[in-house]
Coordinates of C-alpha atoms and ligand atoms in Angstrom, one line a residue:
M1 CA 69.5 88.0 98.1
P2 CA 68.9 89.1 101.5
A3 CA 72.2 90.4 103.3
S4 CA 72.9 88.0 106.3
P5 CA 71.6 89.0 109.2
D6 CA 74.8 89.7 111.5
L7 CA 75.7 92.9 109.2
L8 CA 75.5 96.2 110.5
P9 CA 73.1 98.3 108.3
D10 CA 75.8 100.9 108.3
E11 CA 78.1 97.9 106.6
I12 CA 75.6 97.6 103.8
A13 CA 75.3 101.3 103.1
R14 CA 79.3 101.7 102.9
F15 CA 80.0 98.6 101.5
G16 CA 77.3 96.5 100.0
A17 CA 76.1 92.9 100.5
D18 CA 79.6 90.9 101.1
P19 CA 81.5 93.7 103.6
A20 CA 84.5 91.5 103.9
A21 CA 85.3 91.4 100.3
A22 CA 84.5 94.8 99.5
F23 CA 86.4 96.0 102.4
A24 CA 89.2 93.9 101.3
A25 CA 88.8 95.3 97.9
N26 CA 89.0 99.1 98.9
L27 CA 92.3 98.7 101.2
T28 CA 94.2 96.7 98.5
S29 CA 93.2 99.1 96.0
V30 CA 94.5 101.7 98.4
Q31 CA 97.5 100.0 99.1
E32 CA 98.2 99.4 95.2
R33 CA 97.5 103.1 94.6
I34 CA 100.0 104.5 97.0
A35 CA 102.9 101.7 96.1
A36 CA 102.0 102.9 92.3
A37 CA 102.3 106.9 93.4
C38 CA 105.7 105.9 95.2
H39 CA 107.0 104.1 92.5
R40 CA 106.0 107.0 89.8
C41 CA 108.4 109.5 91.7
G42 CA 111.1 106.8 92.6
R43 CA 110.0 106.6 96.6
S44 CA 109.9 103.0 98.3
A45 CA 106.6 102.1 99.1
G46 CA 107.8 101.7 102.5
E47 CA 108.4 105.3 103.0
V48 CA 104.5 106.1 103.4
R49 CA 102.8 105.2 105.7
L50 CA 98.6 104.5 105.6
L51 CA 96.8 106.0 108.6
P52 CA 93.0 104.8 107.9
V53 CA 90.5 107.5 108.8
T54 CA 87.4 106.2 110.5
K55 CA 85.4 109.2 111.5
T56 CA 81.7 108.3 111.3
V57 CA 82.5 104.8 110.8
P58 CA 80.6 102.7 113.4
A59 CA 82.7 100.6 116.0
G60 CA 81.2 97.4 114.5
V61 CA 83.0 98.3 111.1
L62 CA 86.3 99.0 113.1
L63 CA 86.3 95.7 114.8
R64 CA 86.0 94.2 111.3
A65 CA 89.0 96.2 110.1
Y66 CA 91.1 95.1 113.0
A67 CA 90.4 91.3 112.2
A68 CA 91.5 92.2 109.0
G69 CA 94.9 93.3 110.1
I70 CA 94.5 97.2 110.7
S71 CA 95.5 98.2 114.3
E72 CA 95.6 101.9 114.0
F73 CA 92.6 104.5 113.4
G74 CA 92.6 108.1 112.8
E75 CA 89.9 110.2 114.0
N76 CA 89.0 113.8 113.6
K77 CA 86.6 114.4 116.8
L78 CA 87.7 113.6 120.9
Q79 CA 84.3 112.3 121.3
E80 CA 83.8 109.9 118.8
A81 CA 87.2 108.7 119.3
R82 CA 86.6 108.2 122.6
D83 CA 83.2 106.6 122.4
K84 CA 85.0 103.8 120.0
R85 CA 88.1 103.5 122.4
D86 CA 85.6 102.8 124.9
I87 CA 84.0 100.0 122.8
L88 CA 87.1 98.4 121.5
A89 CA 89.4 99.1 124.8
D90 CA 90.2 95.5 125.4
L91 CA 92.1 95.6 121.7
P92 CA 95.4 97.1 121.2
I93 CA 94.4 99.8 118.5
R94 CA 97.1 103.0 118.2
W95 CA 94.4 105.9 118.1
S96 CA 95.5 109.1 116.4
I97 CA 93.4 112.2 116.8
I98 CA 93.7 114.1 113.6
G99 CA 91.4 116.9 114.4
H100 CA 91.2 120.6 116.0
L101 CA 91.2 119.9 119.6
Q102 CA 89.7 122.2 122.1
T103 CA 91.9 123.0 125.4
N104 CA 89.2 121.4 127.5
K105 CA 89.5 117.7 125.6
V106 CA 93.1 117.7 126.3
K107 CA 92.4 115.8 129.6
Y108 CA 90.5 113.0 127.7
L109 CA 93.0 112.7 124.9
V110 CA 95.9 112.1 127.0
R111 CA 94.0 109.2 128.2
F112 CA 94.5 107.1 125.3
A113 CA 95.9 108.9 122.3
A114 CA 99.1 107.8 120.6
E115 CA 99.5 110.6 118.4
F116 CA 98.0 114.0 117.9
H117 CA 98.1 115.8 114.6
A118 CA 96.3 119.0 114.7
L119 CA 98.9 121.1 117.2
D120 CA 98.4 124.9 116.2
S121 CA 98.9 127.2 118.9
P122 CA 101.1 127.8 121.9
R123 CA 98.0 127.2 124.3
L124 CA 97.2 124.0 123.3
A125 CA 101.0 123.1 123.3
D126 CA 101.1 124.0 127.0
E127 CA 97.8 122.6 128.1
L128 CA 98.9 118.9 126.5
N129 CA 102.5 119.0 128.2
R130 CA 100.7 119.7 131.8
R131 CA 98.3 117.2 131.1
L132 CA 100.7 114.5 129.7
D133 CA 103.3 115.2 132.8
A134 CA 100.6 114.6 135.3
E135 CA 99.9 111.0 133.3
G136 CA 103.6 110.8 133.1
R137 CA 103.9 110.1 129.3
D138 CA 104.9 111.8 126.1
L139 CA 102.9 112.2 123.1
D140 CA 103.9 112.2 119.3
V141 CA 102.6 115.5 117.7
F142 CA 102.7 116.7 114.2
V143 CA 102.3 120.9 113.9
Q144 CA 99.1 121.9 111.3
V145 CA 99.6 124.3 109.3
N146 CA 97.1 126.0 106.8
T147 CA 98.8 125.9 103.5
S148 CA 95.7 127.1 101.5
G149 CA 95.1 130.3 103.3
E150 CA 91.5 129.5 104.1
A151 CA 89.8 131.3 106.5
S152 CA 87.6 127.7 107.5
K153 CA 91.2 125.8 107.9
Y154 CA 93.1 125.2 111.1
G155 CA 96.7 125.4 111.6
L156 CA 99.2 127.9 112.1
A157 CA 99.8 130.6 109.2
P158 CA 103.4 129.6 107.2
C159 CA 105.3 132.3 108.9
D160 CA 104.2 131.5 112.3
L161 CA 105.6 127.9 112.0
V162 CA 109.3 128.8 112.8
P163 CA 108.8 130.8 116.1
F164 CA 106.4 128.5 117.3
I165 CA 108.6 125.3 116.7
E166 CA 111.8 127.4 118.7
R167 CA 109.1 127.0 121.4
L168 CA 108.7 123.6 121.5
S169 CA 111.1 122.8 123.8
D170 CA 109.3 124.6 126.4
Y171 CA 107.3 121.1 126.2
P172 CA 109.2 118.3 126.8
R173 CA 106.6 115.7 127.0
L174 CA 105.6 116.7 123.0
K175 CA 107.5 114.8 120.8
P176 CA 107.4 116.7 117.5
R177 CA 107.5 114.4 114.6
G178 CA 106.6 116.3 111.6
L179 CA 103.9 118.7 110.1
M180 CA 100.5 118.2 109.0
T181 CA 98.0 120.0 106.6
L182 CA 94.8 119.6 104.7
A183 CA 95.0 120.6 101.0
I184 CA 92.6 123.4 99.9
F185 CA 89.4 121.5 98.6
S186 CA 89.4 122.1 94.8
A187 CA 89.6 120.4 91.6
E188 CA 92.3 122.1 90.3
T189 CA 95.3 119.6 91.2
G190 CA 98.0 122.5 90.4
R191 CA 96.6 124.5 93.4
V192 CA 96.2 121.3 95.7
R193 CA 99.7 120.4 94.7
G194 CA 100.4 123.8 95.8
C195 CA 99.9 123.1 99.2
F196 CA 101.6 119.9 99.6
R197 CA 104.7 121.5 98.3
L198 CA 104.4 124.1 100.9
L199 CA 104.3 122.1 103.8
R200 CA 107.5 120.1 102.5
E201 CA 109.4 123.5 102.2
L202 CA 108.4 124.5 105.4
R203 CA 109.2 120.9 106.7
D204 CA 112.8 122.0 105.5
R205 CA 113.3 124.5 106.9
A206 CA 111.4 123.4 110.4
I207 CA 114.1 120.4 110.5
R208 CA 117.0 122.8 110.8
V209 CA 115.3 124.1 114.1
H210 CA 114.0 120.9 115.5
P211 CA 115.8 117.7 113.8
D212 CA 112.9 115.3 114.6
L213 CA 110.1 117.1 112.4
T214 CA 111.0 114.6 109.8
E215 CA 107.7 113.5 109.1
L216 CA 104.6 115.3 106.2
S217 CA 101.2 114.0 106.9
M218 CA 99.4 115.2 104.1
G219 CA 97.1 113.5 101.3
M220 CA 93.2 112.4 101.9
S221 CA 91.1 110.0 99.5
G222 CA 90.7 112.7 96.9
D223 CA 94.4 113.7 96.8
F224 CA 96.9 111.2 98.4
E225 CA 98.6 110.6 95.2
I226 CA 99.8 114.2 94.5
A227 CA 100.6 114.1 98.6
I228 CA 103.3 111.5 98.3
E229 CA 104.4 113.1 95.1
E230 CA 105.5 115.7 96.7
G231 CA 107.1 113.9 99.5
A232 CA 104.3 112.6 102.1
T233 CA 105.3 110.1 104.7
V234 CA 101.9 109.7 106.2
V235 CA 98.4 109.6 103.8
R236 CA 95.3 109.9 106.1
V237 CA 92.7 108.3 104.2
G238 CA 89.1 107.7 105.2
Q239 CA 86.6 107.3 102.4
A240 CA 88.3 105.2 99.9
I241 CA 88.8 102.4 102.5
F242 CA 85.2 102.9 104.3
G243 CA 83.4 104.1 101.7
A244 CA 81.1 107.4 101.3
R245 CA 80.5 109.2 104.6
P246 CA 77.0 109.1 105.3
T247 CA 77.1 113.0 106.9
T248 CA 78.2 116.3 105.3
D249 CA 81.8 117.3 106.1
R250 CA 80.3 120.6 107.6
F251 CA 80.4 119.0 110.8
Y252 CA 84.1 118.2 110.7
W253 CA 85.2 121.6 109.2
P254 CA 82.5 123.9 109.9
H255 CA 82.7 126.6 108.0
A256 CA 84.1 124.6 104.9
S257 CA 82.4 125.8 101.7
V258 CA 82.6 122.5 99.6
D259 CA 81.5 119.5 101.0
R260 CA 83.2 116.3 100.1
Ligands
PLP301 C1 88.5 112.7 107.2 C2 89.4 113.1 107.4 C3 90.4 112.7 106.8 C4 90.3 112.1 105.8 O1 89.3 112.1 104.6 P1 88.9 111.3 103.5 O2 88.3 112.0 102.6 O3 87.6 110.1 104.2 O4 89.9 110.4 103.3 C5 92.0 113.2 107.0 N1 92.3 113.7 107.9 C6 91.5 114.7 108.4 C7 92.1 115.7 109.3 C8 90.0 114.5 107.9 O5 89.4 114.8 109.1

């Protein structure tokens, strides 16, 4: 049966001939898995926010997701986020930038992003604060920590976290919400869990220095249930909702030794 002509080729590749139904099924399945993981560890499903991640997903698919009730999207790369935001500018979408940011891109981020998950240096904090001040606005931020010790991962080393947080009051436009991490890419769930557990322990320490650092942004398609068991309050899920990415993850994690 030929697919109906208004479907985007990329949509068919990701979702098959009935994208609306497949998308709805993916979304429901992820929501159910979140609820089940919460139930297993005695948490309420309302404690965990699902942040849908749309890197490599074309704007037309985001439009359909919006029609299905999703109004916030996480993007790894600023340029890609800007392009989609320009296409969807008339919709009240909340954009989260979740990937490493170069200081020369900060001026673009402050124009539209509601949230930033990859704060990882004083230099970046300083530039964000300066540009936000010029725009007359604040920004919710998560401090990224490298919990796996891999050279390929961005984020502060765990030992640098508390000194960094002690300086956050120098940047009044930044509203710290919590910590963020990417676990090790490994089939050994014990090692993955160890990364999430470390982030939670660091959060428990950080919160004594800065009482607003309550959130834990951790868990992706392959590991969000483990993250929830370890205390995640935000899970960033892309492929389990939007289908497998056509590009390799080396584009997003240039030094990644494992594609997934
Ligand atoms: C892509 C990405 C995710 C989501 O990964 P999936 O495998 O698509 O669920 C989460 N966090 C960051 C920082 C990402 O770049």
